[in-house]
Tab-separated table of C-alpha atoms in Angstrom:
chain	number	residue	atom	x	y	z
A	1	MET	CA	89.036	87.718	38.216
A	2	THR	CA	90.362	89.334	40.867
A	3	THR	CA	92.924	92.557	40.931
A	4	PRO	CA	95.570	92.716	43.379
A	5	ASP	CA	94.137	95.346	44.764
A	6	GLN	CA	91.146	93.423	45.670
A	7	THR	CA	93.463	90.501	46.889
A	8	SER	CA	95.360	93.311	48.871
A	9	SER	CA	91.821	94.606	50.246
A	10	ARG	CA	90.717	90.958	51.157
A	11	GLN	CA	94.178	90.443	52.923
A	12	LEU	CA	93.651	93.749	55.341
A	13	SER	CA	90.002	93.602	55.741
A	14	PRO	CA	90.154	91.247	58.911
A	15	LEU	CA	93.089	93.576	60.437
A	16	ILE	CA	90.639	97.100	59.886
A	17	LEU	CA	87.699	95.687	61.184
A	18	LEU	CA	89.654	93.826	64.065
A	19	ASN	CA	90.641	97.628	65.005
A	20	LEU	CA	87.176	99.423	64.060
A	21	ALA	CA	85.120	97.042	66.574
A	22	THR	CA	88.294	97.705	69.109
A	23	LEU	CA	87.705	101.487	68.613
A	24	PHE	CA	83.856	101.213	69.129
A	25	SER	CA	83.836	99.389	72.256
A	26	ALA	CA	87.051	101.082	73.714
A	27	THR	CA	85.647	104.373	73.087
A	28	GLY	CA	82.872	103.312	74.642
A	29	ASN	CA	84.533	102.786	78.291
A	30	GLY	CA	86.522	105.303	77.679
A	31	ILE	CA	83.129	107.611	78.183
A	32	VAL	CA	82.523	105.459	81.217
A	33	ILE	CA	85.634	106.232	82.594
A	34	VAL	CA	84.576	110.515	82.808
A	35	ALA	CA	81.042	109.693	83.445
A	36	LEU	CA	80.476	107.095	86.148
A	37	PRO	CA	82.925	109.356	88.416
A	38	TRP	CA	81.165	112.245	87.415
A	39	LEU	CA	77.724	110.823	88.099
A	40	VAL	CA	78.626	109.651	91.415
A	41	LEU	CA	80.426	112.896	92.387
A	42	GLU	CA	77.568	115.390	91.176
A	43	GLN	CA	75.379	113.151	93.828
A	44	THR	CA	77.276	113.159	96.610
A	45	GLY	CA	80.562	115.259	96.333
A	46	ARG	CA	82.749	112.898	97.954
A	47	ALA	CA	85.374	111.292	96.698
A	48	THR	CA	85.268	108.119	98.803
A	49	ASP	CA	81.946	107.557	97.120
A	50	ALA	CA	83.504	107.720	93.524
A	51	ALA	CA	86.266	105.575	94.820
A	52	ILE	CA	84.150	103.078	95.838
A	53	VAL	CA	82.345	102.836	92.728
A	54	ALA	CA	86.004	102.893	90.807
A	55	GLY	CA	86.599	100.026	92.870
A	56	ALA	CA	83.325	98.201	92.507
A	57	ALA	CA	84.008	98.432	88.870
A	58	THR	CA	87.462	97.308	88.846
A	59	LEU	CA	87.207	94.581	91.271
A	60	PRO	CA	84.962	92.050	89.365
A	61	LEU	CA	87.737	92.033	86.243
A	62	LEU	CA	90.164	90.487	88.483
A	63	LEU	CA	88.198	86.956	87.950
A	64	ALA	CA	86.600	88.215	85.028
A	65	SER	CA	89.748	88.275	83.305
A	66	LEU	CA	91.286	85.669	84.796
A	67	PHE	CA	88.644	83.468	83.203
A	68	SER	CA	88.262	85.134	80.594
A	69	GLY	CA	90.736	83.470	78.638
A	70	THR	CA	89.545	80.198	79.244
A	71	VAL	CA	85.952	81.569	78.118
A	72	VAL	CA	87.580	82.323	74.662
A	73	ASP	CA	89.669	79.114	74.093
A	74	ARG	CA	86.754	77.120	75.388
A	75	PHE	CA	83.712	79.024	72.880
A	76	GLY	CA	85.883	80.724	70.365
A	77	ARG	CA	87.555	84.189	69.511
A	78	ARG	CA	84.452	85.834	67.325
A	79	PRO	CA	81.671	84.123	69.394
A	80	THR	CA	82.954	85.718	72.558
A	81	SER	CA	83.912	89.123	71.369
A	82	LEU	CA	80.046	89.130	70.057
A	83	ALA	CA	78.997	88.142	73.354
A	84	SER	CA	80.826	90.203	75.350
A	85	ASP	CA	79.638	93.426	73.672
A	86	ALA	CA	76.079	92.470	73.846
A	87	LEU	CA	76.059	92.083	77.051
A	88	SER	CA	78.286	95.683	78.113
A	89	ALA	CA	75.886	97.070	75.989
A	90	LEU	CA	72.771	96.048	78.217
A	91	SER	CA	74.347	96.811	81.840
A	92	VAL	CA	75.590	99.927	80.826
A	93	ALA	CA	72.002	100.728	79.578
A	94	ALA	CA	70.466	99.638	82.824
A	95	ILE	CA	72.157	102.495	84.941
A	96	PRO	CA	70.298	105.610	82.886
A	97	VAL	CA	67.255	103.434	83.018
A	98	VAL	CA	67.312	102.523	86.767
A	99	ALA	CA	68.448	106.155	87.330
A	100	GLY	CA	64.780	107.228	85.415
A	101	THR	CA	62.067	104.623	86.613
A	102	ILE	CA	63.775	103.873	91.202
A	103	GLY	CA	66.425	106.399	90.993
A	104	LEU	CA	70.633	105.681	91.730
A	105	SER	CA	72.117	105.108	94.880
A	106	VAL	CA	75.708	104.957	95.799
A	107	PRO	CA	75.763	100.825	96.553
A	108	ALA	CA	73.082	100.777	93.390
A	109	LEU	CA	75.538	102.398	90.972
A	110	ALA	CA	78.453	100.008	92.418
A	111	VAL	CA	76.429	97.041	91.599
A	112	LEU	CA	75.875	98.100	88.160
A	113	ALA	CA	79.201	99.621	87.239
A	114	ALA	CA	80.403	95.874	88.760
A	115	LEU	CA	78.280	94.117	86.269
A	116	GLY	CA	79.500	96.153	83.561
A	117	ALA	CA	83.034	95.288	83.513
A	118	THR	CA	82.478	91.814	84.313
A	119	PHE	CA	81.897	91.380	80.705
A	120	ASP	CA	84.866	93.526	79.090
A	121	PRO	CA	87.711	91.650	79.341
A	122	ALA	CA	85.994	88.481	77.587
A	123	GLY	CA	85.775	90.752	74.874
A	124	ILE	CA	89.418	91.909	74.882
A	125	SER	CA	91.320	89.290	75.447
A	126	ALA	CA	89.058	87.591	71.909
A	127	ARG	CA	90.258	90.816	69.987
A	128	GLU	CA	93.679	90.314	71.117
A	129	SER	CA	94.225	86.870	70.712
A	130	MET	CA	92.894	87.430	67.096
A	131	LEU	CA	95.726	89.991	66.365
A	132	PRO	CA	98.561	87.108	65.083
A	133	ALA	CA	95.911	85.744	62.292
A	134	ALA	CA	94.737	89.180	61.135
A	135	THR	CA	98.943	89.772	61.120
A	136	ARG	CA	99.292	86.988	58.503
A	137	ALA	CA	96.017	88.011	56.652
A	138	ALA	CA	97.824	90.869	55.984
A	139	GLY	CA	101.205	90.019	55.814
A	140	TRP	CA	102.223	92.653	58.392
A	141	ARG	CA	105.105	92.353	60.920
A	142	LEU	CA	103.737	92.046	64.781
A	143	ASP	CA	105.673	95.254	66.066
A	144	ARG	CA	103.888	97.317	63.489
A	145	VAL	CA	100.100	95.624	63.909
A	146	ASN	CA	100.858	96.019	67.706
A	147	SER	CA	101.808	99.091	67.406
A	148	LEU	CA	98.850	100.092	64.910
A	149	TYR	CA	96.258	97.781	67.277
A	150	GLU	CA	97.544	100.268	70.832
A	151	ALA	CA	97.376	103.327	69.024
A	152	ASN	CA	93.750	102.923	68.098
A	153	TYR	CA	93.345	102.555	71.545
A	154	ASN	CA	94.770	105.818	72.355
A	155	VAL	CA	92.584	106.975	69.669
A	156	ALA	CA	89.564	105.569	71.304
A	157	TYR	CA	90.349	106.785	74.856
A	158	LEU	CA	91.532	110.143	73.378
A	159	ILE	CA	87.779	110.398	71.883
A	160	GLY	CA	85.868	108.598	74.439
A	161	PRO	CA	86.783	110.942	77.434
A	162	GLY	CA	86.972	113.984	75.569
A	163	VAL	CA	83.016	113.262	74.239
A	164	GLY	CA	82.275	112.203	77.806
A	165	GLY	CA	83.399	115.552	78.865
A	166	LEU	CA	81.316	117.546	76.396
A	167	LEU	CA	78.138	115.581	76.603
A	168	ILE	CA	78.095	116.002	80.678
A	169	ALA	CA	78.199	119.112	79.826
A	170	LEU	CA	75.831	119.488	77.635
A	171	ILE	CA	72.959	116.450	78.466
A	172	GLY	CA	74.314	115.184	82.127
A	173	PRO	CA	76.119	112.236	82.681
A	174	GLU	CA	72.931	110.037	83.055
A	175	SER	CA	72.367	110.622	79.069
A	176	THR	CA	75.598	110.409	78.381
A	177	LEU	CA	75.885	106.643	79.108
A	178	TRP	CA	73.615	105.855	76.255
A	179	VAL	CA	76.424	106.891	73.986
A	180	THR	CA	78.051	103.973	75.304
A	181	SER	CA	75.900	101.540	74.716
A	182	VAL	CA	75.600	102.643	71.071
A	183	CYS	CA	79.585	102.277	70.670
A	184	PHE	CA	79.393	98.535	72.208
A	185	VAL	CA	76.365	97.888	69.075
A	186	LEU	CA	78.536	99.231	66.741
A	187	SER	CA	81.449	97.034	67.840
A	188	ILE	CA	79.183	94.149	67.754
A	189	VAL	CA	78.078	94.990	64.227
A	190	THR	CA	81.538	95.156	62.624
A	191	ILE	CA	82.910	91.821	64.241
A	192	ALA	CA	79.886	90.164	62.668
A	193	PHE	CA	81.210	90.984	59.605
A	194	LEU	CA	85.396	89.729	60.873
A	195	ARG	CA	86.275	86.297	59.136
A	196	LEU	CA	89.454	85.309	60.116
A	197	GLU	CA	91.651	82.117	60.676
A	198	HIS	CA	90.730	80.233	64.328
A	199	ALA	CA	88.309	82.911	65.140
A	200	GLY	CA	85.355	80.291	65.289
A	201	ARG	CA	84.891	77.782	67.572
A	202	PRO	CA	88.272	75.840	68.832
A	203	ASP	CA	89.007	72.181	67.714
A	204	HIS	CA	87.729	69.779	70.697
A	205	ALA	CA	90.831	68.575	71.088
A	206	THR	CA	92.768	72.012	72.020
A	207	ARG	CA	89.762	73.403	73.779
A	208	PRO	CA	90.688	73.531	78.183
A	209	LYS	CA	88.374	70.489	79.694
A	210	SER	CA	86.767	72.770	81.820
A	211	MET	CA	86.790	76.244	82.914
A	212	TRP	CA	88.916	75.809	86.047
A	213	THR	CA	91.654	73.694	84.326
A	214	GLY	CA	92.023	75.647	81.721
A	215	THR	CA	92.725	79.059	83.983
A	216	LEU	CA	95.108	77.176	86.333
A	217	GLU	CA	96.858	75.505	82.910
A	218	GLY	CA	97.183	79.626	81.636
A	219	LEU	CA	98.507	80.840	85.046
A	220	ARG	CA	101.048	77.851	85.663
A	221	PHE	CA	102.158	78.732	81.826
A	222	VAL	CA	102.440	82.491	82.809
A	223	TRP	CA	104.353	81.727	86.113
A	224	ARG	CA	106.887	79.659	84.406
A	225	ASP	CA	107.720	81.901	81.966
A	226	ARG	CA	110.528	84.727	83.032
A	227	LEU	CA	109.241	87.297	81.510
A	228	LEU	CA	105.767	86.996	81.060
A	229	ARG	CA	105.809	86.643	85.112
A	230	THR	CA	108.047	89.678	85.247
A	231	LEU	CA	105.775	91.477	83.143
A	232	ALA	CA	103.024	90.637	84.607
A	233	LEU	CA	103.968	91.845	88.065
A	234	VAL	CA	105.257	95.364	86.939
A	235	ASP	CA	102.277	96.174	85.336
A	236	MET	CA	100.147	95.136	87.948
A	237	VAL	CA	102.100	97.623	90.374
A	238	ILE	CA	101.952	100.907	87.573
A	239	VAL	CA	98.135	99.923	87.577
A	240	ALA	CA	97.602	100.028	90.889
A	241	LEU	CA	99.199	103.243	91.324
A	242	TYR	CA	98.315	105.248	88.171
A	243	MET	CA	94.617	104.084	87.586
A	244	PRO	CA	93.402	106.274	90.668
A	245	ILE	CA	94.828	109.325	89.127
A	246	GLU	CA	92.660	109.016	86.143
A	247	SER	CA	89.439	107.557	88.168
A	248	VAL	CA	89.919	109.288	91.230
A	249	LEU	CA	91.930	111.959	91.824
A	250	PHE	CA	91.886	114.050	88.649
A	251	PRO	CA	87.625	114.023	88.945
A	252	LYS	CA	87.985	114.785	92.524
A	253	TYR	CA	90.264	118.219	91.232
A	254	PHE	CA	88.016	119.316	88.555
A	255	THR	CA	84.650	118.332	90.106
A	256	ASP	CA	85.360	121.031	92.909
A	257	ARG	CA	86.497	123.391	90.324
A	258	SER	CA	83.404	122.848	88.110
A	259	GLU	CA	85.252	122.057	85.481
A	260	PRO	CA	84.192	118.943	83.228
A	261	ALA	CA	85.171	119.970	80.124
A	262	GLN	CA	89.239	120.261	81.731
A	263	LEU	CA	88.859	116.931	83.138
A	264	GLY	CA	88.142	115.487	79.493
A	265	TRP	CA	91.216	117.518	77.978
A	266	VAL	CA	93.987	116.354	80.298
A	267	LEU	CA	92.737	112.223	79.431
A	268	MET	CA	92.738	113.328	75.890
A	269	ALA	CA	96.403	114.993	76.016
A	270	MET	CA	97.243	111.549	77.574
A	271	SER	CA	95.542	109.517	74.672
A	272	VAL	CA	97.310	112.092	71.985
A	273	GLY	CA	100.639	111.035	73.976
A	274	GLY	CA	99.988	107.779	73.496
A	275	LEU	CA	98.781	107.511	69.966
A	276	VAL	CA	102.050	109.033	69.077
A	277	GLY	CA	103.694	106.907	70.915
A	278	ALA	CA	102.784	103.519	69.796
A	279	LEU	CA	102.584	104.231	66.401
A	280	SER	CA	106.451	105.833	66.975
A	281	TYR	CA	107.087	102.347	68.369
A	282	GLY	CA	106.162	100.832	64.977
A	283	ALA	CA	108.572	103.090	62.623
A	284	LEU	CA	111.357	102.737	65.586
A	285	ALA	CA	110.941	99.029	66.665
A	286	PRO	CA	113.518	97.455	64.026
A	287	TYR	CA	116.291	100.063	65.270
A	288	LEU	CA	115.619	100.238	68.778
A	289	LYS	CA	115.422	98.067	71.820
A	290	ARG	CA	112.386	96.872	73.560
A	291	ARG	CA	113.859	96.840	77.210
A	292	ASN	CA	115.369	100.453	76.547
A	293	LEU	CA	111.743	101.421	75.698
A	294	MET	CA	110.531	99.901	78.997
A	295	LEU	CA	112.749	101.769	81.075
A	296	VAL	CA	112.075	104.956	79.353
A	297	ALA	CA	108.241	103.977	80.049
A	298	VAL	CA	108.284	103.592	83.459
A	299	THR	CA	110.932	106.222	84.257
A	300	GLY	CA	109.227	108.847	82.536
A	301	LEU	CA	105.514	107.885	83.753
A	302	GLY	CA	106.827	108.268	87.602
A	303	LEU	CA	108.777	111.735	87.070
A	304	ALA	CA	105.620	113.107	84.805
A	305	MET	CA	103.498	112.334	87.901
A	306	ILE	CA	105.649	113.672	90.254
A	307	GLY	CA	105.368	116.838	88.255
A	308	MET	CA	101.254	116.304	88.043
A	309	ALA	CA	101.529	116.170	92.383
A	310	PHE	CA	102.383	119.869	92.213
A	311	LEU	CA	98.852	120.462	91.074
A	312	PRO	CA	100.578	123.418	88.163
A	313	PRO	CA	98.398	125.528	85.983
A	314	LEU	CA	96.098	123.327	83.146
A	315	TRP	CA	99.100	123.912	80.733
A	316	VAL	CA	101.399	122.159	82.490
A	317	LEU	CA	99.095	119.146	83.157
A	318	LEU	CA	98.391	118.670	79.707
A	319	GLY	CA	102.319	119.055	78.475
A	320	LEU	CA	102.606	116.230	81.352
A	321	SER	CA	99.806	114.408	80.389
A	322	VAL	CA	101.186	114.283	76.726
A	323	VAL	CA	104.754	112.890	78.173
A	324	ILE	CA	103.022	109.999	80.002
A	325	GLY	CA	100.863	108.782	76.679
A	326	LEU	CA	104.220	108.934	74.522
A	327	VAL	CA	106.717	107.626	77.122
A	328	TYR	CA	104.284	104.947	77.672
A	329	GLY	CA	102.494	103.976	74.312
A	330	PRO	CA	105.220	101.614	73.567
A	331	VAL	CA	104.356	99.458	76.554
A	332	GLY	CA	101.334	98.145	75.412
A	333	PRO	CA	102.668	96.454	71.828
A	334	ILE	CA	105.639	95.269	73.367
A	335	ALA	CA	103.853	93.240	76.051
A	336	ASN	CA	101.240	91.968	73.141
A	337	TRP	CA	104.402	90.908	71.374
A	338	ALA	CA	105.541	89.361	74.567
A	339	MET	CA	102.324	86.708	74.400
A	340	GLN	CA	101.569	86.493	70.900
A	341	THR	CA	105.552	84.990	70.613
A	342	ARG	CA	105.684	82.860	73.834
A	343	SER	CA	102.258	80.703	74.122
A	344	PRO	CA	100.915	78.240	71.462
A	345	GLU	CA	98.127	79.096	69.155
A	346	HIS	CA	95.336	76.968	71.299
A	347	MET	CA	96.357	78.456	74.545
A	348	ARG	CA	97.031	82.109	73.594
A	349	GLY	CA	92.874	83.513	75.045
A	350	ARG	CA	94.329	81.973	78.351
A	351	VAL	CA	97.197	83.750	78.353
A	352	VAL	CA	96.256	87.049	77.262
A	353	GLY	CA	93.480	86.817	80.110
A	354	VAL	CA	96.107	85.746	82.704
A	355	MET	CA	97.985	88.790	81.883
A	356	THR	CA	95.275	91.098	81.596
A	357	SER	CA	93.999	89.677	85.028
A	358	THR	CA	96.876	90.731	86.515
A	359	ALA	CA	97.146	94.264	85.732
A	360	TYR	CA	93.560	94.647	87.671
A	361	ALA	CA	94.859	92.761	90.778
A	362	ALA	CA	95.878	95.494	92.670
A	363	GLY	CA	93.676	98.194	91.237
A	364	PRO	CA	90.528	97.808	93.785
A	365	LEU	CA	93.469	98.369	96.584
A	366	GLY	CA	94.835	101.394	94.799
A	367	TYR	CA	91.374	102.880	94.393
A	368	LEU	CA	90.212	101.941	97.842
A	369	LEU	CA	93.305	103.536	99.137
A	370	ALA	CA	93.102	106.536	96.939
A	371	GLY	CA	89.454	107.945	98.101
A	372	PRO	CA	90.479	107.959	101.654
A	373	LEU	CA	93.421	109.352	101.201
A	374	ILE	CA	92.038	112.355	99.409
A	375	ASP	CA	89.755	112.839	102.042
A	376	GLN	CA	92.251	112.604	104.878
A	377	LEU	CA	95.311	114.447	102.953
A	378	GLY	CA	94.042	116.088	100.005
A	379	ILE	CA	94.903	115.568	96.655
A	380	ARG	CA	98.378	117.129	95.922
A	381	SER	CA	99.796	114.926	99.421
A	382	THR	CA	97.943	111.727	97.568
A	383	PHE	CA	99.276	112.462	94.657
A	384	PHE	CA	102.933	112.148	95.996
A	385	VAL	CA	101.948	108.696	97.755
A	386	LEU	CA	101.410	107.309	94.345
A	387	ALA	CA	103.911	108.819	92.151
A	388	ILE	CA	107.117	108.236	94.273
A	389	PRO	CA	106.271	104.257	94.281
A	390	VAL	CA	106.413	104.699	90.375
A	391	VAL	CA	109.735	105.803	90.251
A	392	ALA	CA	110.951	102.949	92.596
A	393	VAL	CA	110.213	100.745	90.278
A	394	ALA	CA	111.897	102.255	87.574
A	395	ALA	CA	114.865	101.802	89.490
A	396	VAL	CA	113.842	97.950	90.076
A	397	CYS	CA	113.036	97.471	86.512
A	398	PHE	CA	117.120	98.685	85.248
A	399	ALA	CA	118.416	95.529	87.669
A	400	LEU	CA	115.957	93.021	86.088
A	401	PRO	CA	118.565	91.099	83.566
A	402	VAL	CA	115.144	88.755	82.285
A	403	LEU	CA	114.116	92.225	80.555
A	404	ARG	CA	116.890	91.719	77.999
A	405	GLU	CA	114.892	88.721	76.621
A	406	LEU	CA	112.641	91.356	75.196
A	407	ASP	CA	114.877	91.295	72.342
A	408	ALA	CA	115.600	88.141	72.064
A	409	ASP	CA	114.477	87.747	68.484
A	410	ARG	CA	117.382	90.256	67.788
A	411	MET	CA	120.371	87.892	69.059
A	412	PRO	CA	122.771	86.384	67.120
A	413	PRO	CA	122.084	82.589	68.023
A	414	THR	CA	124.528	80.681	70.531
A	415	VAL	CA	127.252	78.717	69.148
A	416	ARG	CA	128.009	75.533	71.587
A	417	LEU	CA	131.736	74.669	71.621
A	418	GLY	CA	132.572	71.497	70.140
A	419	SER	CA	128.963	71.524	68.119
A	420	PRO	CA	129.488	70.582	64.538
A	421	SER	CA	130.240	73.515	62.588
């Protein structure tokens, strides 16, 4: 006979395993964020080379994430997550192997970075697609689960860059990448124990007929949904303008100052703020409008980026980093809620994949623009070039009525005149 505690444990176990696997995988990626640009800058000292490698790691994400949802819907969520982490572990391990044998060049590192980035989106889409089923198993609200899940990501990016910066100082960037491979292996082991509804191979009747037709179905669905389309476009612009700061500007700034640990601290401060922001969303979601939180997030991000552009003392940078994470923390849970509530079960992987791919679409352009700008104009001017458009995006968001649909579940039902009472 099972006790109530045992039943509760079984209901919560899918959610625990899913978050634990995400923690391991994202921590590995957090280490890579620090290790790869540091490895390039240590060899050449040129921001353009770091931007090339960052762009090479981002460019495959567009196509890979675009098709990743179709992979999930065709082959199943759990099998896709296992395969994705296995391939990611092998591709990251190849970097120190090549470095220790034939030696690394910038083109070789760019190819290896691109290969490693190709496998990540499928695993991310697979795990995110399993969240609604884990929510039902736990008996929680979607807002609460999404809050926990995004906070988990922030924990990973709190641990990853911090550990990465410290390991670089202790054992060097090449050896640090071995830790990333171990993180992916731990994610594989965790998912291997996961048993969840809709996690296995999909029914033949609901599977996409082919990779191409499945992806087109996902694209059409997102484009025809006004809210999802708007969120995707806003996120695409924000990612293009913000990601070069983490992956190019700050690595260049702290490399010039020979301060790898400080780079880790800044990225950790962003994750601390994001952790608090995401967790706070879970508690405040029943009382605050999602639209208002989105507007605060984009506006706060732009203003904090402008503050960073002045390159103030470290303690000010750390404070602004916390603010960025804090105000932007709820955005992930809000976007997840929109995808989960507006997509049918059999298409969820494709919707998640398409939404993810739009975030990566402008990423390579941002990286490739930031590197030459730093070499020509300097870090401070490049900061302003990236920060000011974010404030403009915030102003546009205030004028978008479609964002009111983020609170559609809280609107009273419309009563039509002449309808029966």
